[in-house]
Short mmCIF file of N, CA and C in Angstrom, two decimals:
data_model
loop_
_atom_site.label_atom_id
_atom_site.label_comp_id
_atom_site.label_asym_id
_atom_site.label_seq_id
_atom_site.Cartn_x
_atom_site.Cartn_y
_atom_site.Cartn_z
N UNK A 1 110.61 189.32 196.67
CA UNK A 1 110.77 190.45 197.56
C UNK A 1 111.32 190.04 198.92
N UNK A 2 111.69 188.63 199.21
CA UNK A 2 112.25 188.28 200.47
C UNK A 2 113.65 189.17 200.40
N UNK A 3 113.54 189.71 201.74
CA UNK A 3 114.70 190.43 202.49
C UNK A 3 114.15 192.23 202.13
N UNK A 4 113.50 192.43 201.38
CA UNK A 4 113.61 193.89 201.07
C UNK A 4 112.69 194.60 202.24
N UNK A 5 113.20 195.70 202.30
CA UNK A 5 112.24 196.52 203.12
C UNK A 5 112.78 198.00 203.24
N UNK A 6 111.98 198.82 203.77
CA UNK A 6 112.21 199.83 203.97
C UNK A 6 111.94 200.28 205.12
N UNK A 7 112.79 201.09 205.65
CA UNK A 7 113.28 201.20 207.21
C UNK A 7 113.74 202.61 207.26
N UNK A 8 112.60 203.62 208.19
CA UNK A 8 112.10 204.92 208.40
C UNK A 8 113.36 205.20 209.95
N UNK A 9 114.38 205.91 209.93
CA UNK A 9 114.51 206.52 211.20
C UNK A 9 114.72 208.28 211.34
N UNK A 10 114.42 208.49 212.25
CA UNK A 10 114.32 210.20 212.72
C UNK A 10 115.04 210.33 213.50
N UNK A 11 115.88 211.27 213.19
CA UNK A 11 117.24 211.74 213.97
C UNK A 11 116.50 212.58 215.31
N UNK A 12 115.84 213.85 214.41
CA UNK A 12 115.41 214.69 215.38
C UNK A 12 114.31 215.21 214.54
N UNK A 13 113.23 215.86 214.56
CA UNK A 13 112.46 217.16 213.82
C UNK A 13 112.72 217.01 212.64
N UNK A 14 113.94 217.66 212.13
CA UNK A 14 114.84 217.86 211.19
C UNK A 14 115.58 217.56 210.26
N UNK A 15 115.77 215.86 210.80
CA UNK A 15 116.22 214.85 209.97
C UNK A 15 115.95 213.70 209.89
N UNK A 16 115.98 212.96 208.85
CA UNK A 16 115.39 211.67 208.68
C UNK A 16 115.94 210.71 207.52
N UNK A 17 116.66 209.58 208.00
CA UNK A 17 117.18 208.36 206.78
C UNK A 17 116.11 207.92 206.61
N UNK A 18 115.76 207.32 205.58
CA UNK A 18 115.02 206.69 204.86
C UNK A 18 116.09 205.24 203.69
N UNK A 19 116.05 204.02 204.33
CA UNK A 19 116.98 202.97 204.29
C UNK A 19 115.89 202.18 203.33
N UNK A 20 116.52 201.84 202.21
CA UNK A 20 115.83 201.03 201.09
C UNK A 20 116.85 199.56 200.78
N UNK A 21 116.13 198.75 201.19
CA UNK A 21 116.98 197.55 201.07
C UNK A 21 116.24 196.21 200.10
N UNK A 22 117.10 195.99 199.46
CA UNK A 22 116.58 194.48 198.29
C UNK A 22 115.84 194.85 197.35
N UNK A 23 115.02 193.88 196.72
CA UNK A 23 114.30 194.74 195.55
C UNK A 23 113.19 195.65 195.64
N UNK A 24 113.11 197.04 195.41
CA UNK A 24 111.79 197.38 195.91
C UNK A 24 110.68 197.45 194.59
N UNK A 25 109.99 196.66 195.01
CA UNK A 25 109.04 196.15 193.87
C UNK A 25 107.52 195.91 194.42
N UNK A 26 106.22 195.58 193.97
CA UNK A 26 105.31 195.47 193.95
C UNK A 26 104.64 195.86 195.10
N UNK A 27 104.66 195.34 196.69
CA UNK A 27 103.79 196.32 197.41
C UNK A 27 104.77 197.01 198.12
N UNK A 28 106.28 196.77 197.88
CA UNK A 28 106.51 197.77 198.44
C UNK A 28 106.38 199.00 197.90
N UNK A 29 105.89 199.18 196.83
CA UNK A 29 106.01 200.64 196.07
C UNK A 29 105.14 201.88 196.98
N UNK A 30 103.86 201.20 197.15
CA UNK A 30 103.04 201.69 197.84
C UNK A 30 103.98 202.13 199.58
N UNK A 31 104.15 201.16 199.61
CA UNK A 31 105.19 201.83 201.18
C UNK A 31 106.05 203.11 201.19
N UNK A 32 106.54 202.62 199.72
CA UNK A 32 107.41 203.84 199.11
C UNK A 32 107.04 204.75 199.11
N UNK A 33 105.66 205.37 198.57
CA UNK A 33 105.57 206.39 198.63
C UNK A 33 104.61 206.74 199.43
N UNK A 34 103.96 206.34 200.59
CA UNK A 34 103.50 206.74 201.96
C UNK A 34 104.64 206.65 202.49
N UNK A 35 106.21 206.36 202.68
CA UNK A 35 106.83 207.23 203.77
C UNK A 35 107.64 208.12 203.06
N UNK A 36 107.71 207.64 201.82
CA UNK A 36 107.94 209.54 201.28
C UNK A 36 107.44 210.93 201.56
N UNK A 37 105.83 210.51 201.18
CA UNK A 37 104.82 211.45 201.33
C UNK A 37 104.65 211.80 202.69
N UNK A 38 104.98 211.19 203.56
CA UNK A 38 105.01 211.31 205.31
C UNK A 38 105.91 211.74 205.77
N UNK A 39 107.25 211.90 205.22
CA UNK A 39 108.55 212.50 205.46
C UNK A 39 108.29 214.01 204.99
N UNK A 40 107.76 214.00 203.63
CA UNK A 40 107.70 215.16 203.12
C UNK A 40 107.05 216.50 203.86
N UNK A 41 105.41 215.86 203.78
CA UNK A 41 104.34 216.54 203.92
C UNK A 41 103.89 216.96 205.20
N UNK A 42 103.83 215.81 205.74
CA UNK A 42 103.60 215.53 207.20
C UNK A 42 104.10 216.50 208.15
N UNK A 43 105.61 215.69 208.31
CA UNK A 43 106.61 216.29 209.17
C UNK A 43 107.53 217.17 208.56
N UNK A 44 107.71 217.29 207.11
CA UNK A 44 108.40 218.57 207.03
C UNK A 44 110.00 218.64 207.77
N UNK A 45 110.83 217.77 208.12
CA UNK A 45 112.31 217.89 207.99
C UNK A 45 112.97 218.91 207.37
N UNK A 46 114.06 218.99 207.70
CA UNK A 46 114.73 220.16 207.01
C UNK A 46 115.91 219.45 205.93
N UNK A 47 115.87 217.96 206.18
CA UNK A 47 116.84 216.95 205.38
C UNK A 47 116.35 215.88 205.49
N UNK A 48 116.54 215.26 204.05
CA UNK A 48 115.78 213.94 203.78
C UNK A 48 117.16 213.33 203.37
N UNK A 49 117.76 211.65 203.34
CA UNK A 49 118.59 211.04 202.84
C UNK A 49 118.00 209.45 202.67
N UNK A 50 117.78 209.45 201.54
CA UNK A 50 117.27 208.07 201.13
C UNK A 50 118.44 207.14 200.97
N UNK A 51 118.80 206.38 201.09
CA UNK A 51 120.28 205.53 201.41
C UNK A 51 119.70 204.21 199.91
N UNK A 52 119.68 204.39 199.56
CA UNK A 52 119.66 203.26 198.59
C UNK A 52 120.95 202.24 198.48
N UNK A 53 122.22 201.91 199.16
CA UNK A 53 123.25 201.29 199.17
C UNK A 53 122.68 199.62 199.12
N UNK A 54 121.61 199.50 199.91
CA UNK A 54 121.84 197.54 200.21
C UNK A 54 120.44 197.61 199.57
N UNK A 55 119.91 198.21 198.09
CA UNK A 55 118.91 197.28 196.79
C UNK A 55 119.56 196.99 196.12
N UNK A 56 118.94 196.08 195.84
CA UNK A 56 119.38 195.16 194.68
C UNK A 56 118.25 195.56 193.43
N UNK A 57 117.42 195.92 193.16
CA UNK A 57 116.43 196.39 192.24
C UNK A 57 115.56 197.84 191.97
N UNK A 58 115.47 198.46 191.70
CA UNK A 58 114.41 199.27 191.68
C UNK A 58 113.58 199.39 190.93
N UNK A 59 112.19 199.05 190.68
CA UNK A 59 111.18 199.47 190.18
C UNK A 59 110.94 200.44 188.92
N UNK A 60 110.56 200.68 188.18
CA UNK A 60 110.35 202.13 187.37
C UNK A 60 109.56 202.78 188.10
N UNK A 61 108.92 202.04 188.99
CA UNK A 61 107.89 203.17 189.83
C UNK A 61 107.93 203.54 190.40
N UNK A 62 109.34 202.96 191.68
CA UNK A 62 110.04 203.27 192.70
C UNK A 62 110.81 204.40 192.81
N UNK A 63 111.32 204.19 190.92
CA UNK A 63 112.36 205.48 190.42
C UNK A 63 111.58 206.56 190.20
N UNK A 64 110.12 206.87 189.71
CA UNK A 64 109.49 207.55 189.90
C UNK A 64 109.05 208.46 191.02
N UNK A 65 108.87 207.43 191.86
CA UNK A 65 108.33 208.10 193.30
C UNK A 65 109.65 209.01 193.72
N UNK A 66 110.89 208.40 193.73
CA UNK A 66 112.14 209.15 194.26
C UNK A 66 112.15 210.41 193.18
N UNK A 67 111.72 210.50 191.63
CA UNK A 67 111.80 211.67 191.44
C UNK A 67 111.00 212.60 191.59
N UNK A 68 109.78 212.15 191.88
CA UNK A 68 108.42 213.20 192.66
C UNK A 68 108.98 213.88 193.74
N UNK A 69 108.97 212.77 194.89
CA UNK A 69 109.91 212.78 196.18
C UNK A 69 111.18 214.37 195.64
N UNK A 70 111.43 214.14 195.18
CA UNK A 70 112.55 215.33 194.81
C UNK A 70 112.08 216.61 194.61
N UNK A 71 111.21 216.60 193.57
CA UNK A 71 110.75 217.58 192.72
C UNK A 71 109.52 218.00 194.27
N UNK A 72 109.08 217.26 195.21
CA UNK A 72 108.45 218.08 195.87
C UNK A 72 109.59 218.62 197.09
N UNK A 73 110.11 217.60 197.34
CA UNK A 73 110.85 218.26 198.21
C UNK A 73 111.68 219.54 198.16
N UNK A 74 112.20 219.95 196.41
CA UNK A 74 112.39 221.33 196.30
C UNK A 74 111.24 222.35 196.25
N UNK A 75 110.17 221.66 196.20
CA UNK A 75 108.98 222.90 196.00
C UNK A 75 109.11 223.54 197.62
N UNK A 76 109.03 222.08 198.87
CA UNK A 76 109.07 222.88 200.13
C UNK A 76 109.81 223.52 200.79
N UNK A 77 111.03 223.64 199.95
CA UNK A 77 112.52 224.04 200.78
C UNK A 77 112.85 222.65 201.63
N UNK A 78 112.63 221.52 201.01
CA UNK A 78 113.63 220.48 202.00
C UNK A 78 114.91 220.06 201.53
N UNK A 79 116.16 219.71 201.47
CA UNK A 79 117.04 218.74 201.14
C UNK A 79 117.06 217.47 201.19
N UNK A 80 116.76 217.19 200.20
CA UNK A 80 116.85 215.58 199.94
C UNK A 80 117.50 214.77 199.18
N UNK A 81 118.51 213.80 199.59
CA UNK A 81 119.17 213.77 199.63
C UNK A 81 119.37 212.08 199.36
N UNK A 82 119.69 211.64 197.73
CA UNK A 82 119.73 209.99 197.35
C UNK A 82 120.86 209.56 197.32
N UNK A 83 121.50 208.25 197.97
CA UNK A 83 122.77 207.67 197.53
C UNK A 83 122.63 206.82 196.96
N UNK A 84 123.64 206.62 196.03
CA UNK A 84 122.94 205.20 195.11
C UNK A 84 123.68 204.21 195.80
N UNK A 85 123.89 202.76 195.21
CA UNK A 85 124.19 201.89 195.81
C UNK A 85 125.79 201.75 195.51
N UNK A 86 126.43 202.59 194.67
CA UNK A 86 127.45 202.62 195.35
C UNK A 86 128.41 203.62 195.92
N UNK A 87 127.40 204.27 196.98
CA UNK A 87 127.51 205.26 197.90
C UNK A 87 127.33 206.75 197.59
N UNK A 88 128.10 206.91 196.22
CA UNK A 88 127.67 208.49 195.03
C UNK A 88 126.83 208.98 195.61
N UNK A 89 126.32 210.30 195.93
CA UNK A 89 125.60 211.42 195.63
C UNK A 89 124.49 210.86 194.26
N UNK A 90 122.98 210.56 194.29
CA UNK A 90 122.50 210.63 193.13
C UNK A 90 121.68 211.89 192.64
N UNK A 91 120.87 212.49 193.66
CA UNK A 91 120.43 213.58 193.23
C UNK A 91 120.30 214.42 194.99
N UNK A 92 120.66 215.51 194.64
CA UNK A 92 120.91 216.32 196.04
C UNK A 92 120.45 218.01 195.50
N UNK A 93 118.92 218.30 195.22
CA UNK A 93 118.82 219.44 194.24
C UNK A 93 118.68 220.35 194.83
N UNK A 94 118.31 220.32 196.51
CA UNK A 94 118.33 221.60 197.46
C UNK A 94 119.43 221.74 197.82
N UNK A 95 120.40 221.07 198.24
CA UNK A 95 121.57 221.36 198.78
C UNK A 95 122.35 221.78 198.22
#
């Protein structure tokens, strides 16, 4: 897991990257989905963009959390918003 991390910034209220870098695997999973769940629930944004461009791995559980992460974020009316790593649109189901 050397180099990976995940890196939370807030534009404003409203918006928020969420930067996933290297492999995200074992404790980061747990990180994963406390700043999911903290983006989501918490603060409530009006746009979420998870940048997945600089991993190198993802988890099955990681891929999980991003499809929870989704499936709640359409329950609240948020946009959220995955790029894969090579830049594509991966899932964008409010917008």
């Amino acid at each position: 897991m050397e180099g990976a991390a995940i890196h939370t910034r807030w534009f404003t209220n409203d918006h928020v990257l969420i930067k996933l870098s290297g492999a995200i695997e074992g404790d980061l999973l747990e990180t994963l989905r406390q700043t999911l769940a903290t983006a989501l629930v918490r603060r409530r944004p009006a746009r979420v963009l998870v940048d997945l461009r600089a991993t190198t791995r993802l988890d099955p559980i990681a891929v999980g959390a991003l499809i929870a992460a989704t499936d709640a974020a359409h329950d609240l009316g948020i946009t959220l918003t995955i790029h894969e790593r090579d830049g594509h649109t991966a899932l964008n189901p409010a917008g």
